[in-house]
């Protein structure tokens, strides 16, 4: 009897080990999606899946999902490190996110790259909530993406960053437009550092960039225009460096520095806004003296700081 029980235990362990190995082997380091694919497929190049959600469970942590052709691949949530690439040459991979969120990143320590994606919030009668929502993770990189039409009342944010830990977000060569808010960012612990490079944030119905507690922005060679407020800092522990940026024709304020820790501008144009710069007290905003500022400044004079 004891020998029989021992044999059963050995068989059970062997079956469990085989099953676990099968699941592990089923996750590839690179998977593929196509408009004519099927989520029952293994997501290989010759047998692609149809959606990002279908491919992500078959992609190993740190792996990559690539689009074979321009198509709509649906909303997706990731709890692990992943790269999602919408493809190049033949057109962008699309996510239509009517009444929902396009991409959710929610994994402890996750490092996520979103590249060459068109994330559309859909028609006004079924508005998307968030284009990209970053809830938990270590690093998020958004490259060569278009995020637009997220106009849901109360939310409606192109890129929503609401964290409980420190993280970094890099946005490069991207366009964020026609949302309620372009980028909204905050974290309750540590520092949230956002870089915005060679990007456009335009025609959003409220703020282009809204920085709340512990959120700091470094923007270079970017355009934040035609919003109500261009860049808004609402907390004493927030800050922004705007280098070679254009804040033009925002109907309210181009740069609303509030009580920020620091706001520094260099080589930038602040032109045609309702108010050019507003600050809670003089010297909140510092300039290197090489900007084009035509609009009015409220809250006191900005401070000239000579470059070292």
PDB file of C-alpha atoms in Angstrom, residues 5 21 27 41 115 122 186 192 201 209 266 282 284 287:
ATOM      1  CA  UNK A   5       0.861   5.717  -2.490  1.00  0.00           C
ATOM      2  CA  UNK A  21       6.837  23.299 -18.250  1.00  0.00           C
ATOM      3  CA  UNK A  27       5.216  31.833 -23.739  1.00  0.00           C
ATOM      4  CA  UNK A  41      -3.320  30.629 -32.525  1.00  0.00           C
ATOM      5  CA  UNK A 115       5.660  52.058 -29.820  1.00  0.00           C
ATOM      6  CA  UNK A 122     -13.731  56.905 -30.246  1.00  0.00           C
ATOM      7  CA  UNK A 186       0.851  62.352  -9.738  1.00  0.00           C
ATOM      8  CA  UNK A 192       7.644  60.766 -10.740  1.00  0.00           C
ATOM      9  CA  UNK A 201       0.274  68.213 -26.912  1.00  0.00           C
ATOM     10  CA  UNK A 209       0.090  68.856 -19.101  1.00  0.00           C
ATOM     11  CA  UNK A 266      15.122  78.284 -21.662  1.00  0.00           C
ATOM     12  CA  UNK A 282       7.719  86.155  -7.608  1.00  0.00           C
ATOM     13  CA  UNK A 284       8.854  80.776  -8.773  1.00  0.00           C
ATOM     14  CA  UNK A 287      14.541  82.059 -16.967  1.00  0.00           C
TER      15      UNK A 287
END
